[in-house]
């Protein structure tokens, strides 16, 4: 009873979530139905293992191990295909295909358990050659038939040329297995059968682990891991920055791991050790030696440091954003410089991990200098100009500037370009070199600037009264500082008196409202 109660506890938690939570619910529901037989069988196996150490009851131990294997495979199968209630199907397959696939996997498991019993009993009891070979041929035939029918069922799931080619290759290998077994090439048959069965076990497990990991990364990206968001000072509904580097790390862990496991499945222990040694020594490419292990480690270091840099910039943006005494331009410059320093550190650490020496890096930069001389002058010019702007800070985020015919509010200042938003909410990208080579009017470098408007009034208007009315009207405009209003009679026009009204807007981006 306590086992069933323990299994029921997570059922109320893992409902209506992502793939990981749905799978957890399915595993829990399946474990609820198999908890008692699993516990009893595992206990018997543990007791019989102690007896087998003293050469007692080995055949009985083999039988219960086979039973335990059958229960474990059934539990995992029902957790993915046709799960027990209250879990709901989440594989995305049609119900009839899901039921057929579950039934075929159960038959395949029975055949594998039969093979385990056959080979283990033959080794322990020393069965005669003829009955053993007949039972072995029967096992190979049954296994090949079930795998073939499983592949035919897989053909109903997707019409993909690559999948069809893989299926045809698998069918050819199964035919080769049966032919080699019947013709007496049993070592070849065993090798191919072990590879096919191992691949069919490893690939679904890889798919399951990958789906769980991608689901976890999706939850992180959607902001469902609140402790991490609190540490980075992110809102609960905002996604986690740098998610692409987390996906890169996941890929670096999963795909090379799958390749190594498949190598172990298809190679003997000696062959697998030799393959690892070749990978460790590197692969020769002309005069260069490529080290796959160091290459993967270098990419991992790059991903980790880039992710840390992205998170550090996010934290700095939130941390410095609360410091009102700090200039907005200084905050933006600090965050940008921190980001680029992190990129340089990550690239240097990755190159060092991959095995690049200082001489090789110098040669690389020499080659890049040739490319810069031919076609990258503008990029380098903008890059250097951006560094000058960030350090000298003649232009900052929040300033109202005018460059040529472009005027607007500086939204973002990066190393390569500056983003400006005009009064029509249009985003304009200006190369940083233009900000150093062209005249730039910064209306908010020292103050918020001044608005000057010429007003024409008909002749006969009393100048003193006109100045008072204009000053009073301007002071009532919310976008204008009342104390900054000045009115002067500038001259006599052809048909009107020319008054100039000068004032300072409260915010430069409200300059148009002040002029209106």
mmCIF file of C-alpha atoms in Angstrom, residues 183-514:
data_model
loop_
_atom_site.group_PDB
_atom_site.id
_atom_site.type_symbol
_atom_site.label_atom_id
_atom_site.label_comp_id
_atom_site.label_asym_id
_atom_site.label_seq_id
_atom_site.Cartn_x
_atom_site.Cartn_y
_atom_site.Cartn_z
ATOM 1 C CA UNK A 183 24.338 -21.028 -43.646
ATOM 2 C CA UNK A 184 26.378 -21.476 -40.471
ATOM 3 C CA UNK A 185 28.032 -18.034 -40.297
ATOM 4 C CA UNK A 186 26.875 -17.593 -36.726
ATOM 5 C CA UNK A 187 29.532 -15.089 -35.663
ATOM 6 C CA UNK A 188 28.454 -12.768 -38.466
ATOM 7 C CA UNK A 189 24.812 -13.349 -37.563
ATOM 8 C CA UNK A 190 25.449 -12.579 -33.881
ATOM 9 C CA UNK A 191 27.415 -9.443 -34.734
ATOM 10 C CA UNK A 192 24.754 -8.027 -37.039
ATOM 11 C CA UNK A 193 21.913 -8.993 -34.720
ATOM 12 C CA UNK A 194 23.593 -7.366 -31.754
ATOM 13 C CA UNK A 195 24.127 -4.184 -33.745
ATOM 14 C CA UNK A 196 20.554 -4.002 -35.033
ATOM 15 C CA UNK A 197 18.959 -4.729 -31.646
ATOM 16 C CA UNK A 198 21.331 -2.355 -29.869
ATOM 17 C CA UNK A 199 20.550 0.414 -32.351
ATOM 18 C CA UNK A 200 16.806 -0.143 -31.947
ATOM 19 C CA UNK A 201 17.242 0.206 -28.177
ATOM 20 C CA UNK A 202 19.623 3.180 -28.192
ATOM 21 C CA UNK A 203 17.815 5.382 -30.750
ATOM 22 C CA UNK A 204 14.420 5.473 -28.928
ATOM 23 C CA UNK A 205 16.194 6.143 -25.625
ATOM 24 C CA UNK A 206 18.122 8.963 -27.296
ATOM 25 C CA UNK A 207 14.850 10.361 -28.675
ATOM 26 C CA UNK A 208 13.306 10.265 -25.195
ATOM 27 C CA UNK A 209 16.274 11.977 -23.519
ATOM 28 C CA UNK A 210 16.401 14.608 -26.258
ATOM 29 C CA UNK A 211 12.694 15.357 -25.951
ATOM 30 C CA UNK A 212 13.002 15.687 -22.168
ATOM 31 C CA UNK A 213 16.008 17.998 -22.485
ATOM 32 C CA UNK A 214 14.355 20.168 -25.144
ATOM 33 C CA UNK A 215 11.225 20.358 -23.004
ATOM 34 C CA UNK A 216 13.324 21.522 -20.047
ATOM 35 C CA UNK A 217 15.048 24.159 -22.198
ATOM 36 C CA UNK A 218 11.646 25.269 -23.452
ATOM 37 C CA UNK A 219 10.447 25.733 -19.886
ATOM 38 C CA UNK A 220 13.585 27.725 -19.124
ATOM 39 C CA UNK A 221 12.992 29.892 -22.182
ATOM 40 C CA UNK A 222 9.382 30.527 -21.167
ATOM 41 C CA UNK A 223 10.477 31.700 -17.729
ATOM 42 C CA UNK A 224 9.053 28.793 -15.720
ATOM 43 C CA UNK A 225 12.209 28.359 -13.609
ATOM 44 C CA UNK A 226 11.608 31.246 -11.225
ATOM 45 C CA UNK A 227 14.756 30.866 -9.022
ATOM 46 C CA UNK A 228 17.027 31.466 -12.018
ATOM 47 C CA UNK A 229 14.903 34.421 -13.103
ATOM 48 C CA UNK A 230 15.129 35.919 -9.614
ATOM 49 C CA UNK A 231 18.906 35.647 -9.612
ATOM 50 C CA UNK A 232 19.103 37.404 -12.963
ATOM 51 C CA UNK A 233 16.431 39.915 -11.861
ATOM 52 C CA UNK A 234 14.191 39.021 -14.790
ATOM 53 C CA UNK A 235 10.396 39.330 -14.852
ATOM 54 C CA UNK A 236 8.574 36.018 -14.484
ATOM 55 C CA UNK A 237 7.028 36.292 -17.960
ATOM 56 C CA UNK A 238 10.295 37.123 -19.749
ATOM 57 C CA UNK A 239 12.286 34.412 -21.483
ATOM 58 C CA UNK A 240 15.802 33.510 -20.427
ATOM 59 C CA UNK A 241 18.504 35.205 -22.545
ATOM 60 C CA UNK A 242 21.209 33.191 -24.238
ATOM 61 C CA UNK A 243 18.964 30.192 -24.857
ATOM 62 C CA UNK A 244 20.751 29.431 -28.127
ATOM 63 C CA UNK A 245 23.925 28.637 -26.179
ATOM 64 C CA UNK A 246 22.008 26.227 -23.949
ATOM 65 C CA UNK A 247 20.772 24.456 -27.079
ATOM 66 C CA UNK A 248 24.350 24.308 -28.370
ATOM 67 C CA UNK A 249 25.516 22.756 -25.089
ATOM 68 C CA UNK A 250 22.686 20.213 -25.250
ATOM 69 C CA UNK A 251 23.672 19.309 -28.804
ATOM 70 C CA UNK A 252 27.328 18.938 -27.814
ATOM 71 C CA UNK A 253 26.306 16.513 -25.077
ATOM 72 C CA UNK A 254 23.684 14.507 -26.964
ATOM 73 C CA UNK A 255 24.930 13.913 -30.513
ATOM 74 C CA UNK A 256 28.558 12.969 -29.719
ATOM 75 C CA UNK A 257 27.194 10.814 -26.882
ATOM 76 C CA UNK A 258 24.882 9.028 -29.322
ATOM 77 C CA UNK A 259 27.781 8.469 -31.725
ATOM 78 C CA UNK A 260 29.934 6.954 -28.956
ATOM 79 C CA UNK A 261 27.132 4.655 -27.765
ATOM 80 C CA UNK A 262 26.457 3.433 -31.308
ATOM 81 C CA UNK A 263 30.173 2.811 -31.790
ATOM 82 C CA UNK A 264 30.151 0.713 -28.628
ATOM 83 C CA UNK A 265 27.114 -1.200 -29.900
ATOM 84 C CA UNK A 266 28.662 -2.081 -33.264
ATOM 85 C CA UNK A 267 32.295 -2.522 -32.205
ATOM 86 C CA UNK A 268 33.917 -5.049 -29.924
ATOM 87 C CA UNK A 269 35.465 -3.792 -26.675
ATOM 88 C CA UNK A 270 38.902 -3.865 -28.282
ATOM 89 C CA UNK A 271 37.699 -2.106 -31.420
ATOM 90 C CA UNK A 272 35.909 0.525 -29.349
ATOM 91 C CA UNK A 273 39.060 1.174 -27.298
ATOM 92 C CA UNK A 274 41.089 1.530 -30.517
ATOM 93 C CA UNK A 275 38.538 3.962 -31.933
ATOM 94 C CA UNK A 276 38.728 6.092 -28.790
ATOM 95 C CA UNK A 277 42.515 6.074 -29.003
ATOM 96 C CA UNK A 278 42.382 7.280 -32.623
ATOM 97 C CA UNK A 279 40.008 10.068 -31.625
ATOM 98 C CA UNK A 280 42.323 11.051 -28.787
ATOM 99 C CA UNK A 281 45.386 11.158 -31.048
ATOM 100 C CA UNK A 282 43.553 13.175 -33.693
ATOM 101 C CA UNK A 283 42.768 12.918 -37.375
ATOM 102 C CA UNK A 284 45.381 14.046 -39.874
ATOM 103 C CA UNK A 285 44.221 16.536 -42.523
ATOM 104 C CA UNK A 286 47.200 17.288 -44.725
ATOM 105 C CA UNK A 287 49.752 18.943 -42.485
ATOM 106 C CA UNK A 288 47.218 19.623 -39.716
ATOM 107 C CA UNK A 289 45.958 17.364 -36.961
ATOM 108 C CA UNK A 290 42.322 17.749 -35.962
ATOM 109 C CA UNK A 291 41.500 16.659 -32.408
ATOM 110 C CA UNK A 292 37.737 16.014 -32.199
ATOM 111 C CA UNK A 293 37.740 15.844 -28.403
ATOM 112 C CA UNK A 294 39.499 19.182 -28.010
ATOM 113 C CA UNK A 295 37.288 20.682 -30.701
ATOM 114 C CA UNK A 296 34.137 19.660 -28.818
ATOM 115 C CA UNK A 297 35.606 20.891 -25.532
ATOM 116 C CA UNK A 298 36.468 24.211 -27.155
ATOM 117 C CA UNK A 299 32.906 24.612 -28.428
ATOM 118 C CA UNK A 300 31.628 23.714 -24.956
ATOM 119 C CA UNK A 301 33.874 26.351 -23.340
ATOM 120 C CA UNK A 302 32.705 28.912 -25.911
ATOM 121 C CA UNK A 303 29.035 28.105 -25.218
ATOM 122 C CA UNK A 304 29.462 28.252 -21.426
ATOM 123 C CA UNK A 305 31.356 31.555 -21.448
ATOM 124 C CA UNK A 306 29.004 33.154 -23.980
ATOM 125 C CA UNK A 307 26.037 32.064 -21.882
ATOM 126 C CA UNK A 308 27.686 33.460 -18.738
ATOM 127 C CA UNK A 309 28.419 36.730 -20.582
ATOM 128 C CA UNK A 310 24.813 37.023 -21.746
ATOM 129 C CA UNK A 311 23.502 36.388 -18.240
ATOM 130 C CA UNK A 312 26.008 38.842 -16.733
ATOM 131 C CA UNK A 313 24.902 41.579 -19.165
ATOM 132 C CA UNK A 314 21.260 40.866 -18.332
ATOM 133 C CA UNK A 315 21.983 41.074 -14.611
ATOM 134 C CA UNK A 316 23.994 44.296 -15.067
ATOM 135 C CA UNK A 317 21.171 45.838 -17.078
ATOM 136 C CA UNK A 318 18.727 45.144 -14.273
ATOM 137 C CA UNK A 319 21.170 46.046 -11.496
ATOM 138 C CA UNK A 320 22.367 49.326 -13.001
ATOM 139 C CA UNK A 321 18.870 50.222 -14.145
ATOM 140 C CA UNK A 322 17.892 50.806 -10.522
ATOM 141 C CA UNK A 323 20.756 53.283 -9.957
ATOM 142 C CA UNK A 324 19.114 56.591 -10.815
ATOM 143 C CA UNK A 325 22.277 58.552 -10.002
ATOM 144 C CA UNK A 326 24.104 56.743 -12.808
ATOM 145 C CA UNK A 327 23.934 58.316 -16.235
ATOM 146 C CA UNK A 328 21.894 56.237 -18.758
ATOM 147 C CA UNK A 329 24.690 56.515 -21.300
ATOM 148 C CA UNK A 330 27.206 55.214 -18.782
ATOM 149 C CA UNK A 331 24.928 52.261 -18.024
ATOM 150 C CA UNK A 332 24.574 51.401 -21.698
ATOM 151 C CA UNK A 333 28.318 51.773 -22.312
ATOM 152 C CA UNK A 334 29.154 49.566 -19.320
ATOM 153 C CA UNK A 335 26.805 46.804 -20.455
ATOM 154 C CA UNK A 336 28.017 46.941 -24.069
ATOM 155 C CA UNK A 337 31.706 46.898 -23.134
ATOM 156 C CA UNK A 338 31.118 44.049 -20.700
ATOM 157 C CA UNK A 339 29.425 42.061 -23.464
ATOM 158 C CA UNK A 340 32.255 42.548 -25.947
ATOM 159 C CA UNK A 341 34.880 41.802 -23.307
ATOM 160 C CA UNK A 342 33.055 38.563 -22.566
ATOM 161 C CA UNK A 343 32.975 37.671 -26.279
ATOM 162 C CA UNK A 344 36.729 38.255 -26.599
ATOM 163 C CA UNK A 345 37.402 36.191 -23.449
ATOM 164 C CA UNK A 346 35.165 33.365 -24.670
ATOM 165 C CA UNK A 347 36.809 33.285 -28.104
ATOM 166 C CA UNK A 348 40.302 33.313 -26.585
ATOM 167 C CA UNK A 349 39.488 30.556 -24.074
ATOM 168 C CA UNK A 350 37.852 28.421 -26.788
ATOM 169 C CA UNK A 351 40.857 28.822 -29.092
ATOM 170 C CA UNK A 352 43.208 27.893 -26.259
ATOM 171 C CA UNK A 353 41.138 24.816 -25.396
ATOM 172 C CA UNK A 354 41.131 23.710 -29.039
ATOM 173 C CA UNK A 355 44.928 23.817 -28.995
ATOM 174 C CA UNK A 356 45.684 26.961 -30.980
ATOM 175 C CA UNK A 357 49.040 28.434 -29.985
ATOM 176 C CA UNK A 358 49.949 32.110 -29.930
ATOM 177 C CA UNK A 359 51.883 31.686 -33.185
ATOM 178 C CA UNK A 360 48.866 30.178 -34.937
ATOM 179 C CA UNK A 361 46.632 32.980 -33.674
ATOM 180 C CA UNK A 362 49.160 35.532 -34.982
ATOM 181 C CA UNK A 363 49.137 33.884 -38.399
ATOM 182 C CA UNK A 364 45.327 33.901 -38.335
ATOM 183 C CA UNK A 365 45.192 37.608 -37.552
ATOM 184 C CA UNK A 366 47.767 38.212 -40.288
ATOM 185 C CA UNK A 367 45.477 36.505 -42.777
ATOM 186 C CA UNK A 368 42.564 38.547 -41.483
ATOM 187 C CA UNK A 369 44.554 41.739 -41.957
ATOM 188 C CA UNK A 370 44.895 40.916 -45.657
ATOM 189 C CA UNK A 371 41.119 40.463 -45.855
ATOM 190 C CA UNK A 372 40.642 43.737 -44.014
ATOM 191 C CA UNK A 373 42.884 45.480 -46.495
ATOM 192 C CA UNK A 374 40.790 44.202 -49.411
ATOM 193 C CA UNK A 375 37.203 44.385 -48.277
ATOM 194 C CA UNK A 376 36.620 44.854 -44.558
ATOM 195 C CA UNK A 377 37.711 48.471 -44.127
ATOM 196 C CA UNK A 378 34.184 49.717 -43.477
ATOM 197 C CA UNK A 379 33.485 47.052 -40.859
ATOM 198 C CA UNK A 380 36.712 47.775 -38.988
ATOM 199 C CA UNK A 381 36.129 51.505 -39.329
ATOM 200 C CA UNK A 382 32.674 51.178 -37.775
ATOM 201 C CA UNK A 383 34.041 48.900 -35.047
ATOM 202 C CA UNK A 384 36.810 51.324 -34.046
ATOM 203 C CA UNK A 385 34.382 54.255 -34.267
ATOM 204 C CA UNK A 386 31.978 52.423 -31.959
ATOM 205 C CA UNK A 387 34.729 51.876 -29.388
ATOM 206 C CA UNK A 388 35.616 55.583 -29.517
ATOM 207 C CA UNK A 389 31.970 56.570 -29.042
ATOM 208 C CA UNK A 390 31.590 54.167 -26.108
ATOM 209 C CA UNK A 391 34.690 55.456 -24.340
ATOM 210 C CA UNK A 392 34.372 59.199 -25.060
ATOM 211 C CA UNK A 393 30.539 59.155 -24.848
ATOM 212 C CA UNK A 394 29.722 62.235 -26.959
ATOM 213 C CA UNK A 395 26.490 60.392 -27.774
ATOM 214 C CA UNK A 396 24.574 58.307 -25.238
ATOM 215 C CA UNK A 397 21.399 56.296 -25.146
ATOM 216 C CA UNK A 398 18.567 58.759 -24.561
ATOM 217 C CA UNK A 399 20.147 61.679 -26.424
ATOM 218 C CA UNK A 400 18.314 63.553 -29.146
ATOM 219 C CA UNK A 401 20.674 63.935 -32.099
ATOM 220 C CA UNK A 402 20.612 65.070 -35.720
ATOM 221 C CA UNK A 403 22.913 63.554 -38.350
ATOM 222 C CA UNK A 404 22.402 64.993 -41.816
ATOM 223 C CA UNK A 405 18.680 64.700 -42.540
ATOM 224 C CA UNK A 406 18.141 62.141 -39.762
ATOM 225 C CA UNK A 407 16.944 63.314 -36.373
ATOM 226 C CA UNK A 408 15.718 61.259 -33.487
ATOM 227 C CA UNK A 409 16.156 59.608 -30.140
ATOM 228 C CA UNK A 410 19.186 57.322 -29.604
ATOM 229 C CA UNK A 411 17.782 53.937 -28.640
ATOM 230 C CA UNK A 412 20.863 51.758 -28.749
ATOM 231 C CA UNK A 413 24.562 52.349 -29.251
ATOM 232 C CA UNK A 414 26.542 49.245 -30.242
ATOM 233 C CA UNK A 415 30.075 48.755 -31.502
ATOM 234 C CA UNK A 416 29.101 48.622 -35.189
ATOM 235 C CA UNK A 417 26.073 50.926 -35.497
ATOM 236 C CA UNK A 418 23.698 53.233 -33.652
ATOM 237 C CA UNK A 419 19.938 52.806 -33.615
ATOM 238 C CA UNK A 420 17.837 55.993 -33.754
ATOM 239 C CA UNK A 421 14.066 56.324 -33.403
ATOM 240 C CA UNK A 422 12.490 59.337 -35.095
ATOM 241 C CA UNK A 423 9.196 61.029 -34.278
ATOM 242 C CA UNK A 424 7.335 58.620 -36.586
ATOM 243 C CA UNK A 425 8.570 55.649 -34.477
ATOM 244 C CA UNK A 426 10.793 54.510 -37.340
ATOM 245 C CA UNK A 427 14.003 52.723 -36.387
ATOM 246 C CA UNK A 428 16.990 54.092 -38.304
ATOM 247 C CA UNK A 429 20.392 52.346 -38.257
ATOM 248 C CA UNK A 430 23.395 54.653 -38.729
ATOM 249 C CA UNK A 431 26.966 53.307 -39.084
ATOM 250 C CA UNK A 432 29.196 54.572 -36.297
ATOM 251 C CA UNK A 433 31.742 55.953 -38.766
ATOM 252 C CA UNK A 434 29.123 58.493 -39.916
ATOM 253 C CA UNK A 435 28.847 59.809 -36.362
ATOM 254 C CA UNK A 436 32.566 60.621 -36.344
ATOM 255 C CA UNK A 437 32.999 61.883 -39.899
ATOM 256 C CA UNK A 438 29.820 63.952 -40.249
ATOM 257 C CA UNK A 439 28.593 66.921 -38.189
ATOM 258 C CA UNK A 440 26.318 65.719 -35.385
ATOM 259 C CA UNK A 441 23.933 67.962 -33.466
ATOM 260 C CA UNK A 442 23.369 66.637 -29.962
ATOM 261 C CA UNK A 443 20.547 68.667 -28.463
ATOM 262 C CA UNK A 444 20.793 66.973 -25.062
ATOM 263 C CA UNK A 445 24.541 66.714 -24.494
ATOM 264 C CA UNK A 446 24.533 69.473 -21.873
ATOM 265 C CA UNK A 447 20.821 70.331 -21.650
ATOM 266 C CA UNK A 448 17.487 69.433 -23.160
ATOM 267 C CA UNK A 449 17.840 72.058 -25.912
ATOM 268 C CA UNK A 450 15.636 74.962 -26.778
ATOM 269 C CA UNK A 451 12.525 75.444 -28.914
ATOM 270 C CA UNK A 452 12.272 78.635 -30.965
ATOM 271 C CA UNK A 453 8.971 79.528 -32.676
ATOM 272 C CA UNK A 454 8.226 82.667 -34.716
ATOM 273 C CA UNK A 455 4.670 83.997 -34.312
ATOM 274 C CA UNK A 456 3.155 86.635 -36.607
ATOM 275 C CA UNK A 457 0.501 89.022 -35.204
ATOM 276 C CA UNK A 458 -1.370 91.718 -37.151
ATOM 277 C CA UNK A 459 -0.361 95.338 -36.965
ATOM 278 C CA UNK A 460 -2.225 97.235 -34.280
ATOM 279 C CA UNK A 461 -1.531 94.555 -31.660
ATOM 280 C CA UNK A 462 -0.083 95.988 -28.444
ATOM 281 C CA UNK A 463 3.412 94.389 -28.118
ATOM 282 C CA UNK A 464 3.328 94.213 -24.301
ATOM 283 C CA UNK A 465 -0.091 92.562 -24.267
ATOM 284 C CA UNK A 466 0.944 90.158 -27.064
ATOM 285 C CA UNK A 467 4.082 89.121 -25.167
ATOM 286 C CA UNK A 468 2.040 88.463 -21.999
ATOM 287 C CA UNK A 469 -0.542 86.371 -23.848
ATOM 288 C CA UNK A 470 2.134 84.325 -25.639
ATOM 289 C CA UNK A 471 4.066 83.761 -22.399
ATOM 290 C CA UNK A 472 0.891 82.725 -20.564
ATOM 291 C CA UNK A 473 -0.178 80.355 -23.375
ATOM 292 C CA UNK A 474 3.241 78.716 -23.566
ATOM 293 C CA UNK A 475 3.401 78.222 -19.779
ATOM 294 C CA UNK A 476 0.193 76.171 -19.853
ATOM 295 C CA UNK A 477 1.647 73.610 -22.299
ATOM 296 C CA UNK A 478 2.626 70.436 -20.320
ATOM 297 C CA UNK A 479 5.632 69.737 -22.565
ATOM 298 C CA UNK A 480 7.260 73.111 -21.733
ATOM 299 C CA UNK A 481 9.095 74.245 -18.610
ATOM 300 C CA UNK A 482 7.151 77.376 -17.488
ATOM 301 C CA UNK A 483 10.221 79.235 -16.170
ATOM 302 C CA UNK A 484 12.042 78.960 -19.503
ATOM 303 C CA UNK A 485 9.501 80.894 -21.614
ATOM 304 C CA UNK A 486 10.824 84.061 -23.260
ATOM 305 C CA UNK A 487 9.021 86.288 -25.815
ATOM 306 C CA UNK A 488 10.696 89.044 -27.872
ATOM 307 C CA UNK A 489 9.628 91.284 -30.732
ATOM 308 C CA UNK A 490 12.091 90.390 -33.487
ATOM 309 C CA UNK A 491 10.992 92.736 -36.251
ATOM 310 C CA UNK A 492 8.349 94.017 -38.619
ATOM 311 C CA UNK A 493 7.121 91.752 -41.355
ATOM 312 C CA UNK A 494 5.318 92.596 -44.548
ATOM 313 C CA UNK A 495 1.903 92.055 -43.007
ATOM 314 C CA UNK A 496 2.512 91.281 -39.311
ATOM 315 C CA UNK A 497 4.605 91.875 -36.249
ATOM 316 C CA UNK A 498 7.218 89.092 -35.836
ATOM 317 C CA UNK A 499 7.433 87.746 -32.250
ATOM 318 C CA UNK A 500 9.911 84.964 -31.273
ATOM 319 C CA UNK A 501 8.900 82.601 -28.488
ATOM 320 C CA UNK A 502 11.723 80.583 -26.947
ATOM 321 C CA UNK A 503 11.393 77.837 -24.317
ATOM 322 C CA UNK A 504 12.886 74.511 -23.157
ATOM 323 C CA UNK A 505 10.937 71.250 -23.489
ATOM 324 C CA UNK A 506 10.685 68.965 -20.459
ATOM 325 C CA UNK A 507 11.886 65.999 -22.548
ATOM 326 C CA UNK A 508 13.622 66.225 -25.891
ATOM 327 C CA UNK A 509 11.468 63.510 -27.409
ATOM 328 C CA UNK A 510 8.500 65.845 -26.698
ATOM 329 C CA UNK A 511 10.085 68.611 -28.708
ATOM 330 C CA UNK A 512 7.491 68.337 -31.470
ATOM 331 C CA UNK A 513 4.669 68.679 -28.943
ATOM 332 C CA UNK A 514 6.333 71.781 -27.511
#
